PDB file of C-alpha atoms in Angstrom:
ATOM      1  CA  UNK T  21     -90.121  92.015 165.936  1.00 66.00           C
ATOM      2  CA  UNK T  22     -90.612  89.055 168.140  1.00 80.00           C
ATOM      3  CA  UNK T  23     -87.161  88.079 170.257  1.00 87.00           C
ATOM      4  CA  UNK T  24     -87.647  84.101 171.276  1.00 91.00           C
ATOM      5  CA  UNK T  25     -87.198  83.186 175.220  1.00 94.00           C
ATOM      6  CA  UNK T  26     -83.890  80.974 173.424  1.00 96.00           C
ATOM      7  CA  UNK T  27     -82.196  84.569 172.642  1.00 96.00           C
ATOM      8  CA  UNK T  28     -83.535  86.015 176.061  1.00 96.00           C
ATOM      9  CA  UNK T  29     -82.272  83.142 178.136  1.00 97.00           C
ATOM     10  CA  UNK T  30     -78.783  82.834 175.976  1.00 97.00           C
ATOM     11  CA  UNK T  31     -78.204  86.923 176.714  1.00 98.00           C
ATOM     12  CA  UNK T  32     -79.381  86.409 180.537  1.00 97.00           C
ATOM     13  CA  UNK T  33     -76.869  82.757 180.630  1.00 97.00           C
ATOM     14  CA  UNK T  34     -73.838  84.887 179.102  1.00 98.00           C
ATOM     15  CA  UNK T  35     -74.708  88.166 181.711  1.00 97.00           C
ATOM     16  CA  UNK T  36     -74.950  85.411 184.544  1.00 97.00           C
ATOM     17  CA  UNK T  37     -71.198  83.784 183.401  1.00 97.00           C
ATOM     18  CA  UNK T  38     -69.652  86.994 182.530  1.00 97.00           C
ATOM     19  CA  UNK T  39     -70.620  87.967 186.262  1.00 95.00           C
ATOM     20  CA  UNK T  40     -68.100  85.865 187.704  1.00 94.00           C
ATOM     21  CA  UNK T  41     -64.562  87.010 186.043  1.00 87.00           C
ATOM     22  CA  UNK T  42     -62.994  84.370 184.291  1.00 90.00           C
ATOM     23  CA  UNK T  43     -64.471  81.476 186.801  1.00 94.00           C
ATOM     24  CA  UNK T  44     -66.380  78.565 185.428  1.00 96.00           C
ATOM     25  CA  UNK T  45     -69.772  78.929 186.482  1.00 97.00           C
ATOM     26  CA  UNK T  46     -72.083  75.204 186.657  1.00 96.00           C
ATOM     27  CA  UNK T  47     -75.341  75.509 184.684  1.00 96.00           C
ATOM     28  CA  UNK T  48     -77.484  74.219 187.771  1.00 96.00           C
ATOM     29  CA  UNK T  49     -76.159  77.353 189.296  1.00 96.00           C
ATOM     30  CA  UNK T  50     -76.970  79.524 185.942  1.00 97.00           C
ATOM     31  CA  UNK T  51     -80.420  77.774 186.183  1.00 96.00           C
ATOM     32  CA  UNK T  52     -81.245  78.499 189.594  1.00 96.00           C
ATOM     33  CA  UNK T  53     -79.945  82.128 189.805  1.00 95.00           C
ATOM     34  CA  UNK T  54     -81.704  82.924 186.247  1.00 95.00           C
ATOM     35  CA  UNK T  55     -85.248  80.672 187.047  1.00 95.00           C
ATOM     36  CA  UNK T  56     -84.182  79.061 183.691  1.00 96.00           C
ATOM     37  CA  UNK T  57     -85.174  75.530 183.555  1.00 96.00           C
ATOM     38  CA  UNK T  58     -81.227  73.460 183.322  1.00 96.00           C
ATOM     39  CA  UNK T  59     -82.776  71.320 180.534  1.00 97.00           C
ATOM     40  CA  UNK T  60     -83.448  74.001 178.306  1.00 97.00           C
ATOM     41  CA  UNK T  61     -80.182  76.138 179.204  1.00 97.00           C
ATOM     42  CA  UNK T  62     -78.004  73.357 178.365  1.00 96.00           C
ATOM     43  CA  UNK T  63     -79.835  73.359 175.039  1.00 96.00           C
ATOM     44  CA  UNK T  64     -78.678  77.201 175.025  1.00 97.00           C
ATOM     45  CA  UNK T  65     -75.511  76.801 176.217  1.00 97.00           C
ATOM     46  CA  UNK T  66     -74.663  74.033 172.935  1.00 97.00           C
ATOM     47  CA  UNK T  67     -75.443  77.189 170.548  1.00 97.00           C
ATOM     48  CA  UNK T  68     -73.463  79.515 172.193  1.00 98.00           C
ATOM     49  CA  UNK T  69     -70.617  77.360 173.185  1.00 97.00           C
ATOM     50  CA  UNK T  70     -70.874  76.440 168.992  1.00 97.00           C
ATOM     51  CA  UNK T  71     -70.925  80.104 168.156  1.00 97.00           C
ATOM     52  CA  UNK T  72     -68.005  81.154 170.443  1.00 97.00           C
ATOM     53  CA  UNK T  73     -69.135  82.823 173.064  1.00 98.00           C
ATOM     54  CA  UNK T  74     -68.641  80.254 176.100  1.00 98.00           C
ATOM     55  CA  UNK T  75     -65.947  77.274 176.632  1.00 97.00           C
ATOM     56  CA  UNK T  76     -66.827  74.545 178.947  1.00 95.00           C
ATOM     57  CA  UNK T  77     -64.319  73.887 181.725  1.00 94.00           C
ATOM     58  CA  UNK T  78     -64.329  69.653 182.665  1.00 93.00           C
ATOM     59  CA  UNK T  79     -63.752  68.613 186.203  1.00 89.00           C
ATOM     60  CA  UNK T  80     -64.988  68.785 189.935  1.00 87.00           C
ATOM     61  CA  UNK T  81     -64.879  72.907 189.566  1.00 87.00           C
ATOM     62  CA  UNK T  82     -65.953  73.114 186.101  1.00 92.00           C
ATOM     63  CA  UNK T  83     -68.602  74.918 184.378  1.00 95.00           C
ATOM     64  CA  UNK T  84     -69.101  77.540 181.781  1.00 97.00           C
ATOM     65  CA  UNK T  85     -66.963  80.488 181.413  1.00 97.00           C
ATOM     66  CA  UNK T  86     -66.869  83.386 178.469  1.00 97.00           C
ATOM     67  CA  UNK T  87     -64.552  82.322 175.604  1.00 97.00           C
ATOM     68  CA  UNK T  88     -63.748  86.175 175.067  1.00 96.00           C
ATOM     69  CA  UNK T  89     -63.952  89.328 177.039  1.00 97.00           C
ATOM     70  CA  UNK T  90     -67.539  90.556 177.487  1.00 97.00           C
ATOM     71  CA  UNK T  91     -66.900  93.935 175.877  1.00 97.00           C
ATOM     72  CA  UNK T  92     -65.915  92.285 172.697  1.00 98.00           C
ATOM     73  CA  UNK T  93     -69.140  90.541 172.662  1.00 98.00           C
ATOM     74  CA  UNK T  94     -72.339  92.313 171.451  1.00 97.00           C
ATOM     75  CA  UNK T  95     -76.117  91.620 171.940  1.00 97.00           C
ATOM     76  CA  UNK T  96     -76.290  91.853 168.108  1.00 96.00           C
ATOM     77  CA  UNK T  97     -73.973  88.933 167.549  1.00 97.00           C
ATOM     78  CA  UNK T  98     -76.067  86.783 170.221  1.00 97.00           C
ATOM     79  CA  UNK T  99     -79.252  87.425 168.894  1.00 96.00           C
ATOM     80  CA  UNK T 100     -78.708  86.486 165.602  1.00 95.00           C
ATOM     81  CA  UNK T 101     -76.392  83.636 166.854  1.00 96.00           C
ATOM     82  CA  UNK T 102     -79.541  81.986 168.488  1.00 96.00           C
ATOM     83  CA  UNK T 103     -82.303  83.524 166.237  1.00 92.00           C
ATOM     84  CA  UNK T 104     -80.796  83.902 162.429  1.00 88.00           C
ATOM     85  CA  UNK T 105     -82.071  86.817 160.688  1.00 87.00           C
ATOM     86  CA  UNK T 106     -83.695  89.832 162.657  1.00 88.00           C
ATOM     87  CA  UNK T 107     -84.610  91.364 160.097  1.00 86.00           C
ATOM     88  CA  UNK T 108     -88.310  92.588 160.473  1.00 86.00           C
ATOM     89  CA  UNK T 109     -89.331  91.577 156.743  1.00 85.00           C
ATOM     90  CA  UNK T 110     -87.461  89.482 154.484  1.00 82.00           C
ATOM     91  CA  UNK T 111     -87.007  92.618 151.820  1.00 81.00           C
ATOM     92  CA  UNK T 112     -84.357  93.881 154.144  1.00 80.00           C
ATOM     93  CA  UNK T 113     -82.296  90.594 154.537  1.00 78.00           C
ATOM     94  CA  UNK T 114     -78.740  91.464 153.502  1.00 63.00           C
ATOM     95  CA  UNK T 115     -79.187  89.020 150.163  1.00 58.00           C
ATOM     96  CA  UNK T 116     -82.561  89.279 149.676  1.00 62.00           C
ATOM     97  CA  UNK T 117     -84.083  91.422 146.722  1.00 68.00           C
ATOM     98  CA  UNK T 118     -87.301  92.370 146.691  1.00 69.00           C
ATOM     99  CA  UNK T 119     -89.482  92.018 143.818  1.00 71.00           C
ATOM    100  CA  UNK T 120     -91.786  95.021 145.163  1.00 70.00           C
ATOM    101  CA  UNK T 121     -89.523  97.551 145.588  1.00 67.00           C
ATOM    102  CA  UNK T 122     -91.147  99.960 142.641  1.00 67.00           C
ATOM    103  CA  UNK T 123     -94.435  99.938 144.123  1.00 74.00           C
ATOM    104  CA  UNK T 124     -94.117  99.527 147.888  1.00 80.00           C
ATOM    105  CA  UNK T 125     -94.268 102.823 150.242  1.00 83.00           C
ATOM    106  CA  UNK T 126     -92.994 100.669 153.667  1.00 86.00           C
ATOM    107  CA  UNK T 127     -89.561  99.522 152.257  1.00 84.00           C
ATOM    108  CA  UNK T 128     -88.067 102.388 153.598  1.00 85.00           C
ATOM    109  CA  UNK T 129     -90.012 102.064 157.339  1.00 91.00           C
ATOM    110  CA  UNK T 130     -88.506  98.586 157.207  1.00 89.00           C
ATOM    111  CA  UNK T 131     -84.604  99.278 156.632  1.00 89.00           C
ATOM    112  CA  UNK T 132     -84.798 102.267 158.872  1.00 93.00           C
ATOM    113  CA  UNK T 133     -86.548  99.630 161.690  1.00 93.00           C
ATOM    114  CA  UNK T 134     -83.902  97.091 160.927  1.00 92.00           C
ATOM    115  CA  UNK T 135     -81.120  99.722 161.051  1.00 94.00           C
ATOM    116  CA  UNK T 136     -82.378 100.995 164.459  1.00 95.00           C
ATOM    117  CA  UNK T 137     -82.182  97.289 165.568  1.00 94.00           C
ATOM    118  CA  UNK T 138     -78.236  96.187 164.378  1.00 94.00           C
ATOM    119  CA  UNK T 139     -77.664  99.895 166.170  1.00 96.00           C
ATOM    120  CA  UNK T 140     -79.017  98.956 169.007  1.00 96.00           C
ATOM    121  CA  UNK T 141     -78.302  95.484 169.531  1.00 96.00           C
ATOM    122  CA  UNK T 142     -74.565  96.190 167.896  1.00 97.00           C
ATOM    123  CA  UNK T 143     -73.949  98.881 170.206  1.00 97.00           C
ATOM    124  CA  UNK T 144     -74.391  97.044 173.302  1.00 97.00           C
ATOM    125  CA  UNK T 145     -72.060  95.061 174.682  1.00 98.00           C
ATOM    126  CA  UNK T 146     -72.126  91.634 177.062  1.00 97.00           C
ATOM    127  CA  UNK T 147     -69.839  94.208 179.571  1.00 97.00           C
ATOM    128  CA  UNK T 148     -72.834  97.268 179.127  1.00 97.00           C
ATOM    129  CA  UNK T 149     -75.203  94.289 179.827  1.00 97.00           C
ATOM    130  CA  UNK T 150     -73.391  92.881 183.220  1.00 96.00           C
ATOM    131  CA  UNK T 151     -72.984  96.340 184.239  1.00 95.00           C
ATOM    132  CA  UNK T 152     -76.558  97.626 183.838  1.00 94.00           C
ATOM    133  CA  UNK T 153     -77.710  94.212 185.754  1.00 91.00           C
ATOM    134  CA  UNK T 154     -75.339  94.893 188.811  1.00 88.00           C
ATOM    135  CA  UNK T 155     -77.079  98.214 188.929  1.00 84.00           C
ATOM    136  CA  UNK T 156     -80.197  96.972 188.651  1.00 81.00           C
ATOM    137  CA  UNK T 157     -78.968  93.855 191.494  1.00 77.00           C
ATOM    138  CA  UNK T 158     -77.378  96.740 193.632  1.00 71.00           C
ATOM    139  CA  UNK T 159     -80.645  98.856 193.826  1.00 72.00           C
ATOM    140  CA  UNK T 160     -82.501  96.180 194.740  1.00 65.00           C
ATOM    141  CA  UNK T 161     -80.218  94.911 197.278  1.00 66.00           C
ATOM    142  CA  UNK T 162     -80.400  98.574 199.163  1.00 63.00           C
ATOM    143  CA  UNK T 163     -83.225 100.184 200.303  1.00 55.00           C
ATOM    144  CA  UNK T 164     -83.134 103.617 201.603  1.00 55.00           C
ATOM    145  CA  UNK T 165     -85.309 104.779 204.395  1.00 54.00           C
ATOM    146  CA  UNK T 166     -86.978 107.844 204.331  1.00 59.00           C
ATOM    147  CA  UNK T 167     -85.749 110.810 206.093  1.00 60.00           C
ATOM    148  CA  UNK T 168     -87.913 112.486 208.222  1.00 62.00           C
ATOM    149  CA  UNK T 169     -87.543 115.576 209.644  1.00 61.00           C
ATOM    150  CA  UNK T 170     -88.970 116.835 213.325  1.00 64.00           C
ATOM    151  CA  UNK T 171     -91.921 119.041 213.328  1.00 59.00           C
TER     152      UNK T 171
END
């Protein structure tokens, strides 16, 4: 299972906008905080603006901002906005029959991998996502010095 940089990037553009509560966030600012070049996020930001997940706000303050509330949206729901199918072979596609099925031994390997995956990716939310990466932002941002103790 191969995720493309255009699913990457679209999960770390909605984290980046759902970091700022409602306020429209400029791309060039996305772009610069993310390292994502602004030609290719605007790309990313047409597919998920199409799918739902972002409205653009005109005018000297405008920008991007999250069309719903990050815990109602779901890494699942991005991927496969950006990507299509993640299925990891086509046999498991939800309309796809497969003309093997009597003599294969992986179909099984392959519905439990794709299971694993909606689980996964269904399970975690844009909110989990902004949360874990203000963790991740807050650790970085401190740094403890030891404690040393006389001898």
């Amino acid at each position: 299972m191969w995720v493309s940089t255009k699913a990457q990037y679209g999960l770390r553009a909605l984290i980046e906008i759902g970091r700022h509560d409602g306020l429209p966030v400029p791309l060039k600012d996305v772009s610069e905080r993310q390292g994502i070049s602004q030609h290719y996020l605007e790309q990313i930001a047409s597919n998920l603006r199409r799918a739902g997940f972002i409205k653009s706000i005109r005018g000297a303050h405008g920008g991007y901002r999250l069309a719903r509330p990050a815990r109602e949206i779901n890494a699942y729901d991005v991927v496969t906005a950006m990507e299509g199918s993640i299925a990891p072979v086509s046999c498991v596609e939800d309309d796809h029959a497969c003309e093997s099925q009597n003599v294969c031994g992986t179909q099984g390997l392959w519905q439990r991998v794709d299971t694993a995956l909606r689980d996964v990716l269904g399970g975690t939310t844009l909110a989990d996502l902004i949360a874990e990466s203000e963790v991740q932002q807050h650790a970085r941002l401190v740094q403890l010095e030891p404690m040393f103790t006389p001898a």
